[in-house]
Coordinates of C-alpha atoms and ligand atoms in Angstrom, one line a residue:
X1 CA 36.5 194.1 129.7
X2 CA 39.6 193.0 127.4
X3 CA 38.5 194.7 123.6
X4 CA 40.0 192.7 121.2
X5 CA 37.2 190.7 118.4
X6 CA 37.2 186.8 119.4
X7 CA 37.3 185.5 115.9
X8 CA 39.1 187.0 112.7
X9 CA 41.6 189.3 112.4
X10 CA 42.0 192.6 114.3
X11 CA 40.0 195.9 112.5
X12 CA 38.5 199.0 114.1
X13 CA 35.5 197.0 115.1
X14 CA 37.8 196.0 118.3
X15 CA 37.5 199.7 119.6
X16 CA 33.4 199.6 119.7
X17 CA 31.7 198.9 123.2
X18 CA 31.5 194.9 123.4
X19 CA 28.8 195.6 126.3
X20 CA 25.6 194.1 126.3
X21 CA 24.3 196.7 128.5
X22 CA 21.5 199.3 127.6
X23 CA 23.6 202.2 126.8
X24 CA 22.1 204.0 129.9
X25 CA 23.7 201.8 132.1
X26 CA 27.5 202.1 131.2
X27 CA 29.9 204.2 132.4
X28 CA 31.2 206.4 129.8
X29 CA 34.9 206.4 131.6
X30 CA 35.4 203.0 131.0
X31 CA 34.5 203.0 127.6
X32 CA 37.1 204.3 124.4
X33 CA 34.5 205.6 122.2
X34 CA 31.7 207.4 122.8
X35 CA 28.0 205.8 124.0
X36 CA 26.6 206.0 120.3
X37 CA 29.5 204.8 118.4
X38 CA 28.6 202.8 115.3
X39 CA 29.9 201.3 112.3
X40 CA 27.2 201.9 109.1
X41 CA 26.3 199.7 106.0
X42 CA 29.4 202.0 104.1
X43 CA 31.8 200.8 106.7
X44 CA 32.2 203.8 107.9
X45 CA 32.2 205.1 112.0
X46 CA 29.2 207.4 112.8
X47 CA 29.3 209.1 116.0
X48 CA 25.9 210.5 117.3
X49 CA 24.1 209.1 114.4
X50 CA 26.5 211.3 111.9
X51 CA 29.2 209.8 109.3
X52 CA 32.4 211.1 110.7
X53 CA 33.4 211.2 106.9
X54 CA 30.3 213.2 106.0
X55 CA 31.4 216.0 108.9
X56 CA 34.7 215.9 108.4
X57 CA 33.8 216.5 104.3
X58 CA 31.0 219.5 105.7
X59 CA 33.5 220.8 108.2
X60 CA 36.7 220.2 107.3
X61 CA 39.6 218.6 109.5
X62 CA 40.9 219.0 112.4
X63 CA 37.7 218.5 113.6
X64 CA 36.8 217.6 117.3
X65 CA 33.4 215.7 117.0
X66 CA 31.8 216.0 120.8
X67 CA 28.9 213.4 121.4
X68 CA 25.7 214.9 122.8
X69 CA 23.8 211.6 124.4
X70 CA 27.5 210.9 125.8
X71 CA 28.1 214.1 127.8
X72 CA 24.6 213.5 129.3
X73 CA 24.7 210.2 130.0
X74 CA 28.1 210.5 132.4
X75 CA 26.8 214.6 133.8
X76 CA 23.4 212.5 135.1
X77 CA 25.4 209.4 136.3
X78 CA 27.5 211.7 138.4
X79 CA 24.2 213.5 139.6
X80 CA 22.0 210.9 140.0
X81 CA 24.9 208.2 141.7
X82 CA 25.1 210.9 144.4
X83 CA 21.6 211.3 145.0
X84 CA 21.4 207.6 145.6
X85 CA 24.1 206.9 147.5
X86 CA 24.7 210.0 150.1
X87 CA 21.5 210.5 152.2
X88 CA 22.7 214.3 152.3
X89 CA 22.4 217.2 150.2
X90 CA 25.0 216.7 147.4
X91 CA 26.1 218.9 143.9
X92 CA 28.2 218.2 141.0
X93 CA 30.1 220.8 139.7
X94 CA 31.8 220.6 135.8
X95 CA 35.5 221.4 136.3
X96 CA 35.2 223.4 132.8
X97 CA 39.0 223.5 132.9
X98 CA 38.6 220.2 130.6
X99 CA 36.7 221.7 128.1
X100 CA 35.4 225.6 128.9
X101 CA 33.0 226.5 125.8
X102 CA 29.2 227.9 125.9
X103 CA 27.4 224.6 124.8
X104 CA 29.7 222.1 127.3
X105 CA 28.8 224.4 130.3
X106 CA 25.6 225.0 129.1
X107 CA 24.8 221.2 128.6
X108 CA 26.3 220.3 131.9
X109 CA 24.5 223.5 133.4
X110 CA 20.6 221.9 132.0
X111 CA 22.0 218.6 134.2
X112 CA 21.9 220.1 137.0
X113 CA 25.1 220.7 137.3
X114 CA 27.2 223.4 138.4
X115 CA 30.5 224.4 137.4
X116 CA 34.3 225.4 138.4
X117 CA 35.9 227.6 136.9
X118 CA 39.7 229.1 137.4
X119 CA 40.0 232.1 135.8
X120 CA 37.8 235.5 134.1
X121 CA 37.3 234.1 131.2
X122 CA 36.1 230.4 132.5
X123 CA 33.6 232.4 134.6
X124 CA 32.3 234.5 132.0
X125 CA 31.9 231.5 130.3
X126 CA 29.9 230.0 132.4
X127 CA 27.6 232.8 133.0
X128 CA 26.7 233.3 129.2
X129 CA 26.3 230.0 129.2
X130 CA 23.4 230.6 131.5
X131 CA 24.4 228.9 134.7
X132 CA 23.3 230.2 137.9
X133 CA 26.0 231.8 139.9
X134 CA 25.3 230.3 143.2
X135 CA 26.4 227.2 141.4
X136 CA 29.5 228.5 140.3
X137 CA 33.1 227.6 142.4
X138 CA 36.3 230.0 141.8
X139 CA 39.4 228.4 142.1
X140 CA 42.8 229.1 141.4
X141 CA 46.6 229.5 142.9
X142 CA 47.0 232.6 141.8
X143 CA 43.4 235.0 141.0
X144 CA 43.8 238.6 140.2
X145 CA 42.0 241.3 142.3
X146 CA 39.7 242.0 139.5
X147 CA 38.6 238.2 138.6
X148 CA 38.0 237.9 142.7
X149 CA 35.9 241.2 142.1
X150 CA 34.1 239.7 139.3
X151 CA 33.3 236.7 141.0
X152 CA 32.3 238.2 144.4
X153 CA 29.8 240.6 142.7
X154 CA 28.5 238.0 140.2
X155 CA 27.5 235.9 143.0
X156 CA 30.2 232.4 142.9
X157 CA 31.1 231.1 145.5
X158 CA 34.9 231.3 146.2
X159 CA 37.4 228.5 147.2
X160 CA 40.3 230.5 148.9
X161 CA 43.8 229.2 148.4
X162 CA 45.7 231.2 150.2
X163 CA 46.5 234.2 152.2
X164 CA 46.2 236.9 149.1
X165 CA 43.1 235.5 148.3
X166 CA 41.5 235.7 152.0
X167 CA 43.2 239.7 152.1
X168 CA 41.6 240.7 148.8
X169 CA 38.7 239.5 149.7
X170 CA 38.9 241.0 153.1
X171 CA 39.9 243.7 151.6
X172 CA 36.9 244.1 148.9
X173 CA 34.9 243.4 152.2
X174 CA 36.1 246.7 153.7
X175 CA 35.2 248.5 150.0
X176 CA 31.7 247.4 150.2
X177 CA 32.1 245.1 146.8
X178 CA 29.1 242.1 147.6
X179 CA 27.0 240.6 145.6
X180 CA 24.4 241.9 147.8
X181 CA 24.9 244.4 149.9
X182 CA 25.3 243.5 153.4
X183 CA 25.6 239.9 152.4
X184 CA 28.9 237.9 153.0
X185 CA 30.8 236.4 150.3
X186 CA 30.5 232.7 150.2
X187 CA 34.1 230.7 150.8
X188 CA 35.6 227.8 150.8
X189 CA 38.9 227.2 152.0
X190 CA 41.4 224.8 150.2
X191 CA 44.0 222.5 151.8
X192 CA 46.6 220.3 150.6
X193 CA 45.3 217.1 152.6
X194 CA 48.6 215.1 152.5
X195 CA 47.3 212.4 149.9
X196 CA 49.2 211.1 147.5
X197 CA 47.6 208.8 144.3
X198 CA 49.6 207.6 141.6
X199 CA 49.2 209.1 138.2
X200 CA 52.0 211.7 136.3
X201 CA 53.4 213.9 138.7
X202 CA 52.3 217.0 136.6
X203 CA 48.9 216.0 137.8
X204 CA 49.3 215.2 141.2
X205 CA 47.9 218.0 143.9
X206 CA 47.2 216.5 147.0
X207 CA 50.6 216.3 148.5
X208 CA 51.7 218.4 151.4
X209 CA 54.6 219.9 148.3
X210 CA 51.9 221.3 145.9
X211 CA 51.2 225.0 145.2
X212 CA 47.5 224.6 145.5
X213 CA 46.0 225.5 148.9
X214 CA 46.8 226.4 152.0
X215 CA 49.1 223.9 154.5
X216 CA 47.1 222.0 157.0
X217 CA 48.6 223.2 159.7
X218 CA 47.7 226.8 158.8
X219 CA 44.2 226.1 158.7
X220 CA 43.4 227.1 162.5
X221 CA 44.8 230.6 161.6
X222 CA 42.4 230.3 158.4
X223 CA 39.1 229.9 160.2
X224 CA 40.1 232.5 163.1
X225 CA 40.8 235.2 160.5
X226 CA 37.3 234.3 158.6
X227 CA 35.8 234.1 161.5
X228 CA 36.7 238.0 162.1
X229 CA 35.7 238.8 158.7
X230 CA 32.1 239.8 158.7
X231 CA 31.9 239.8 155.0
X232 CA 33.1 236.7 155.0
X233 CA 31.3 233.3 155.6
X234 CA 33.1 229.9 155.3
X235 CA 30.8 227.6 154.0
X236 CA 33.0 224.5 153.7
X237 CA 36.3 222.9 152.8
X238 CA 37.6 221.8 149.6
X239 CA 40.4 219.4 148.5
X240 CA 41.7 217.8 145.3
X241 CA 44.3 215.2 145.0
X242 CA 44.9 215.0 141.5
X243 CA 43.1 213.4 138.0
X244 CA 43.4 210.6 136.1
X245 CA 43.3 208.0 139.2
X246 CA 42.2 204.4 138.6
X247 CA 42.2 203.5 142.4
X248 CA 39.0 204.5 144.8
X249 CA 41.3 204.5 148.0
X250 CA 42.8 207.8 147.9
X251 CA 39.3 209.3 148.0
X252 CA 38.0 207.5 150.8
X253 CA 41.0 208.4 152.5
X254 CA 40.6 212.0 151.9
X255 CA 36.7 211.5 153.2
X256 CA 38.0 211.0 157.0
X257 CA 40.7 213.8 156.3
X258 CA 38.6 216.8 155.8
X259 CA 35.8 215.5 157.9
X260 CA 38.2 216.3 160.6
X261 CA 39.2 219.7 159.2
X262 CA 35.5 220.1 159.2
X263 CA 35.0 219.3 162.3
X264 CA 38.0 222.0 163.4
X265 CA 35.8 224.7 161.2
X266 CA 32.8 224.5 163.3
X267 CA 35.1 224.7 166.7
X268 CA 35.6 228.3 165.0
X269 CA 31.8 228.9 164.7
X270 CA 31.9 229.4 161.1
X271 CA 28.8 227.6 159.3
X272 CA 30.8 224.9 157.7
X273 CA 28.2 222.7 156.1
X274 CA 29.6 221.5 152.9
X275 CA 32.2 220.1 151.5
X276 CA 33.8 219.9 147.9
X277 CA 36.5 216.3 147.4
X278 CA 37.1 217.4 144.0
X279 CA 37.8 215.8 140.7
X280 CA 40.3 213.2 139.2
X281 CA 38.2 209.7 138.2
X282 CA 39.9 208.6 135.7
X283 CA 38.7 207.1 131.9
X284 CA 40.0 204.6 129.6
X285 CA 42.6 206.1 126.4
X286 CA 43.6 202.4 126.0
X287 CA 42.9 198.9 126.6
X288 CA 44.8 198.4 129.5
X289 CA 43.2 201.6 131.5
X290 CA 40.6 200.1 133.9
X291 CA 39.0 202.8 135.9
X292 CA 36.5 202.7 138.4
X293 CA 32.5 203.2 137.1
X294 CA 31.5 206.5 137.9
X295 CA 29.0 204.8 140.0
X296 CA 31.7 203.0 142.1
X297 CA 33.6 206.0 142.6
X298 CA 30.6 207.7 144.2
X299 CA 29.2 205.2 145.9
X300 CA 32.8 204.6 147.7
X301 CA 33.0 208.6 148.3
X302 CA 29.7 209.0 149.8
X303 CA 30.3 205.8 152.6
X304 CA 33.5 206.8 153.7
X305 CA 31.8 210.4 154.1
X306 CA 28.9 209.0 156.1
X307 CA 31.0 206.5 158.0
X308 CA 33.9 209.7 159.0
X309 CA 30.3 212.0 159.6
X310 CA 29.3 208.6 162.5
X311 CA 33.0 208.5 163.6
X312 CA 32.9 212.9 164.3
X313 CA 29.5 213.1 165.3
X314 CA 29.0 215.8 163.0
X315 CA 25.7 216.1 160.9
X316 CA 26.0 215.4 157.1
X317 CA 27.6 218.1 155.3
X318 CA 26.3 219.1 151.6
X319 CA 28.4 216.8 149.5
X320 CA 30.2 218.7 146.3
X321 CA 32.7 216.9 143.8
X322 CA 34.2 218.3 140.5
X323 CA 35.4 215.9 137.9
X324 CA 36.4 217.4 134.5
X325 CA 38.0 214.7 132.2
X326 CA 35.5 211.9 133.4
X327 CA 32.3 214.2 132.3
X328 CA 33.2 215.0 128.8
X329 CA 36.7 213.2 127.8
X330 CA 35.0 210.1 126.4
X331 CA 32.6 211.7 125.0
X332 CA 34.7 213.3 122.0
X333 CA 37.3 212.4 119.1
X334 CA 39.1 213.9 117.1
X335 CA 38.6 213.7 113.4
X336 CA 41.8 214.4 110.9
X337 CA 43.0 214.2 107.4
X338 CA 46.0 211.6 106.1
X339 CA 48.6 213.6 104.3
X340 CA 51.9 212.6 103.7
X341 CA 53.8 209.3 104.5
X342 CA 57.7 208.5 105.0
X343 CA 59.0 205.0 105.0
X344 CA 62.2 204.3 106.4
X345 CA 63.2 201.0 105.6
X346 CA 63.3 198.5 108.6
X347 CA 62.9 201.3 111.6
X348 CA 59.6 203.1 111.3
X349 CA 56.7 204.7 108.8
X350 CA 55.5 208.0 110.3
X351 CA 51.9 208.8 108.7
X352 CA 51.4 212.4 108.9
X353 CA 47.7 214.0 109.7
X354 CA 46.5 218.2 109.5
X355 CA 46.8 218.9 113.1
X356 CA 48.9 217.2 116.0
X357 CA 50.4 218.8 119.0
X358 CA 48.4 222.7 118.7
X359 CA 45.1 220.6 119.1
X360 CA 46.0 217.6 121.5
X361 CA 49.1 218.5 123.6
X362 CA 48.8 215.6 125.7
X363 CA 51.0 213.1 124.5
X364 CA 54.1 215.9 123.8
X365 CA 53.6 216.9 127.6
X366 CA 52.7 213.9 129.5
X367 CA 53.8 211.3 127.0
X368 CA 49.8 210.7 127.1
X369 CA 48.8 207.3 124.9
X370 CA 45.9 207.3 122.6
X371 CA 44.1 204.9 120.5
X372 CA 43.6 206.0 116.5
X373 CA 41.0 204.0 114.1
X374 CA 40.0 204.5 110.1
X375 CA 36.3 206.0 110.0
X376 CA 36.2 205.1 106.3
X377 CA 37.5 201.6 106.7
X378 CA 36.4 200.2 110.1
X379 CA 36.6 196.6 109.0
X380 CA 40.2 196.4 107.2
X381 CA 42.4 194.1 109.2
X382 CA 44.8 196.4 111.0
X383 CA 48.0 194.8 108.9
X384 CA 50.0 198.2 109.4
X385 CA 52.0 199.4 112.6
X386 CA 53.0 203.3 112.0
X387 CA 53.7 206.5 113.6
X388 CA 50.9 209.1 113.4
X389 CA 52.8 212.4 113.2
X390 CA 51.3 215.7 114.0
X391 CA 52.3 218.6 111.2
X392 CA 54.4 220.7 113.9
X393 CA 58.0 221.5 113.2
X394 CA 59.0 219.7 116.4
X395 CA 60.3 215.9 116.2
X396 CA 58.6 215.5 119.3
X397 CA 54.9 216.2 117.8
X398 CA 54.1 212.6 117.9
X399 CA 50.4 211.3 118.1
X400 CA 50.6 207.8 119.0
X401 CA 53.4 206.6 118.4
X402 CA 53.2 202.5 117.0
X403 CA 49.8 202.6 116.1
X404 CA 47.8 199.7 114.8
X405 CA 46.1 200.6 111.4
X406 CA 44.3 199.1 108.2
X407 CA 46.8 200.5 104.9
X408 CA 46.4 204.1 104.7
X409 CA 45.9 206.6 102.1
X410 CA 46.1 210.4 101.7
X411 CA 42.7 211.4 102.0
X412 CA 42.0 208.8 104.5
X413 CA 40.1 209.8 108.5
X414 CA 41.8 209.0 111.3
X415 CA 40.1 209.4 114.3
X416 CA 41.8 209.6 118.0
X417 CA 39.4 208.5 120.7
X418 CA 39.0 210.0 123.9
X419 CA 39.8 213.9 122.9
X420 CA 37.5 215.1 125.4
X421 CA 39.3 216.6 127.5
X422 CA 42.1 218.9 128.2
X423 CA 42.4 218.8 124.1
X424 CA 41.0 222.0 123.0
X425 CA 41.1 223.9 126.6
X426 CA 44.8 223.2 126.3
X427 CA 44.8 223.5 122.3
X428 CA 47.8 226.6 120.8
X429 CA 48.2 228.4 117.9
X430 CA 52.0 227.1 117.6
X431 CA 53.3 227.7 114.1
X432 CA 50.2 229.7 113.2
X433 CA 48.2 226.6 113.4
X434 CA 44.6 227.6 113.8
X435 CA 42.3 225.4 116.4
X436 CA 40.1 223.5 115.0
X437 CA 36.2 223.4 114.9
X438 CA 34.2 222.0 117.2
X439 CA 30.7 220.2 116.3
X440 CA 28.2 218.6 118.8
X441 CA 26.5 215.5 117.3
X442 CA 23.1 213.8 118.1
X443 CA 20.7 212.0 116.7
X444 CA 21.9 212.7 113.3
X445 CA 21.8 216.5 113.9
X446 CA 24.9 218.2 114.1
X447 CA 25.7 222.1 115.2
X448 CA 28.7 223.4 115.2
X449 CA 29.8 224.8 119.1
X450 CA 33.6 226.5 118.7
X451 CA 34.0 227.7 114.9
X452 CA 37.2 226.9 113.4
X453 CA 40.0 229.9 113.5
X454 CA 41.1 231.3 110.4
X455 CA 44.7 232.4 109.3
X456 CA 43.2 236.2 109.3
X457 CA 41.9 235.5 113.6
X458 CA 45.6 234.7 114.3
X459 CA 46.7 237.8 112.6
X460 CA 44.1 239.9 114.6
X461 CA 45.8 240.7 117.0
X462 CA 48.9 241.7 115.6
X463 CA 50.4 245.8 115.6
X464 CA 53.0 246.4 113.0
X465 CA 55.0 249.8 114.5
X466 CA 54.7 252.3 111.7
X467 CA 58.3 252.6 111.7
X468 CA 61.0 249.9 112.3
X469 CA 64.4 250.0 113.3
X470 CA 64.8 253.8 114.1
X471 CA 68.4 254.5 115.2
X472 CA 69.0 257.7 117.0
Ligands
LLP501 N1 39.2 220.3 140.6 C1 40.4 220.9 140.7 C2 40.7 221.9 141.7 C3 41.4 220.6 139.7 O1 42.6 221.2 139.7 C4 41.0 219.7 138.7 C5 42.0 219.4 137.6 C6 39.8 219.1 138.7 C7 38.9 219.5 139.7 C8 39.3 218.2 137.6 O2 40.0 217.0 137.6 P1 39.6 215.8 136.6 O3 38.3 215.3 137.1 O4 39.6 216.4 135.3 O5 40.7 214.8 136.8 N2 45.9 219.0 131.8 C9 46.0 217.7 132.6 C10 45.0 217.6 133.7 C11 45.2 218.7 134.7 C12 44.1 218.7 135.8 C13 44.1 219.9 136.5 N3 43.1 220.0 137.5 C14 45.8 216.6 131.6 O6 45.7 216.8 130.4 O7 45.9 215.4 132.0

């Protein structure tokens, strides 16, 4: 689908949907604003049936602006696509590492989805958020005794990623720490499958060189050690290969991959039955991204998984995946403020807005590209090419960087599309920047979900020593 208007010049109309399907039917990911995106009788771009001006004027700016019908819509395309397409048991899981907050895990959660979570505070997350802990997945490289302790007696399940995390848990074992007494802690064992896809090397995880789970070749001395662990039970395999991938190949690749490592679990007696492929579809920050639907993706995941099942004789195993930017990426934008302008004759004219590189990281670290529009002027032409510049002392705090807009104004509302994800879970207070507010938007309602920090929160947590500089 190319976006650009047919006749007339180029406005911010060319970012809406050009689709004639029923909202329903597409696939957020491949889409650069969200499902309800509109443009009203003011000229003006409503999100979730709200004035982006209007919240941005109630709320103030920075303001990430998450779309309700949008999360929805690609949380039961993931669920129901795997229902129809793998004849098996299968489970989405929410990698809230995208965007870890009570209302995201709890919308996700009212899916039917389940959720993974890295770390204490993603898990306590979760579980406020009311999901049920036999649907929740620990992961990490690097968990501490006490967040394996508070996952093991909450009830999550844990994906093991290494030898300290098989010995603390072991370990725990021995100390009597279960969920339930006399019940063994659920695992799942991660592997680096040897698959490589091609997207930033910062986001790449499934080659062999990777710090996240353990070597193939070890995995024979995995299952024998779990297998002498009685408060232990190995439920199933895991692997990720990365995120942000536009291909379907390296996923049906990795279906015959840890079929086979299945296949070596059960020679071990352990009662392998599921298995988790992990995240990593990709979505569309500009024109030129073309990713798979979410329905392609499944639908080529769960064939290869029957078709490697046929090939190893082995019954269908319960079928997990865990995307994270593809569930809620699309489905928010970022609303800020125009402040200051600087023209330099002949070489550029950086536009500056109230937030930048503390709320969206993602182009400073990945050189990440993202497509900005006027809510309060959707129709203008788009006669200006300028730099939107983030307020950070940093030369580097760049937003997009040649961007096509309508003449701007101090005052005016840009809005970058696509914020979704890894925006505010990855968001910092550099120069005593507070984040920014959160709202969630449908059908004209709007609640706010992550209040906006305040110059007084950052100073919270500061100590001033009585006395400075003693010399002795
Ligand atoms: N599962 C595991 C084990 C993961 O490590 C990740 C992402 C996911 C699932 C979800 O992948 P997704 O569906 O979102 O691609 N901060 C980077 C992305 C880091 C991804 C980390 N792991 C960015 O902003 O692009």
């Amino acid at each position: 689908m190319v976006l650009t208007q047919s006749i007339g010049v180029e406005s911010g109309l060319q970012y809406l949907s050009e689709s004639q399907e029923p909202r329903e039917s597409r696939s957020p990911n491949q889409e650069l604003l969200p499902l309800t995106a509109s443009v009203n009788s003011r000229d003006r771009l409503e999100i979730g049936g709200c004035e982006v001006t209007a919240l941005v004027e109630q709320f103030g700016s920075p303001l990430y602006i998450l779309d309700e019908e949008t999360l929805r819509a690609t949380s039961s395309q993931y669920r129901d696509a795997f229902k129809r397409y793998y004849p098996g048991e299968s489970q989405v899981l929410y990698a809230s590492k995208a965007w870890s907050c009570l209302a995201v895990c709890a919308i996700a959660a009212s899916e039917g989805l389940g959720i993974d979570v890295v770390s204490s505070g993603e898990i306590k997350t979760a579980l406020q958020a009311g999901v049920e802990p036999d649907k929740i997945y620990f992961h990490g490289n690097n968990k501490s005794r006490t967040e394996i302790e508070l996952a093991v007696t909450s009830g999550c399940t844990i994906v093991a990623d290494n030898w300290w995390d098989l010995k603390t848990l072991a370990e725990l074992g021995k100390l009597g720490v279960s969920h339930k007494a006399g019940e063994p802690t659920r695992v799942m064992v991660r592997f680096t499958p040897g698959i490589e896809c091609h997207t930033h090397d910062y986001i790449k995880t499934g080659q062999i060189d990777s710090k996240f789970g353990f070597d193939p070749n070890s995995l024979g001395e995995v299952f024998k050690f779990i297998s002498e662990e009685p408060s232990l039970s190995c439920v199933g395999l895991h692997a990720h290969i990365g995120s942000q991938i536009f291909e379907v190949q390296p996923h049906h690749d990795l279906a015959e991959v840890i079929i086979q490592a299945l296949t070596k679990a059960r020679s071990y007696d352990l009662p392998a039955t599921e298995i988790n492929i992990g995240g990593g579809l990709g979505i569309r920050y500009t024109e030129t991204d073309d990713p798979p639907s979410i329905q392609d993706w499944a639908q080529t995941i769960c064939s290869a998984v029957v078709a490697a099942c046929d090939r190893h004789q082995l019954p269908w195993p319960k079928l997990l995946c865990e995307p994270g930017r593809s569930l809620v990426g699309t489905a928010c934008v970022t609303a800020y403020t125009v402040g200051s302008e600087k023209v330099i004759p002949g070489v550029r004219t950086y536009l500056s807005v109230d937030g930048g590189m503390s709320d969206n990281p993602r182009p400073i670290t990945y050189q990440s590209v993202y497509r900005v529009l006027a809510a309060n002027k959707m129709s203008a032409p788009l006669t200006e090419t300028v730099t939107v510049a983030g307020k950070h002392c940093e030369s580097g705090d760049i937003l997009i960087k040649d961007a096509k807009l309508p003449k701007c104004q101090p005052g005016d509302i840009l809005v970058v599309t696509a914020t979704g994800a890894y925006n505010y879970s990855m968001a910092s207070n550099y120069n005593r920047v507070p984040r920014p507010a959160a709202v969630l938007v449908n059908n004209g309602e709007v609640n706010t979900i992550v209040q906006r920090e305040t110059d007084e929160d950052l100073l919270r947590f500061d100590r001033l020593p009585e006395r400075l500089g003693v010399k002795k």
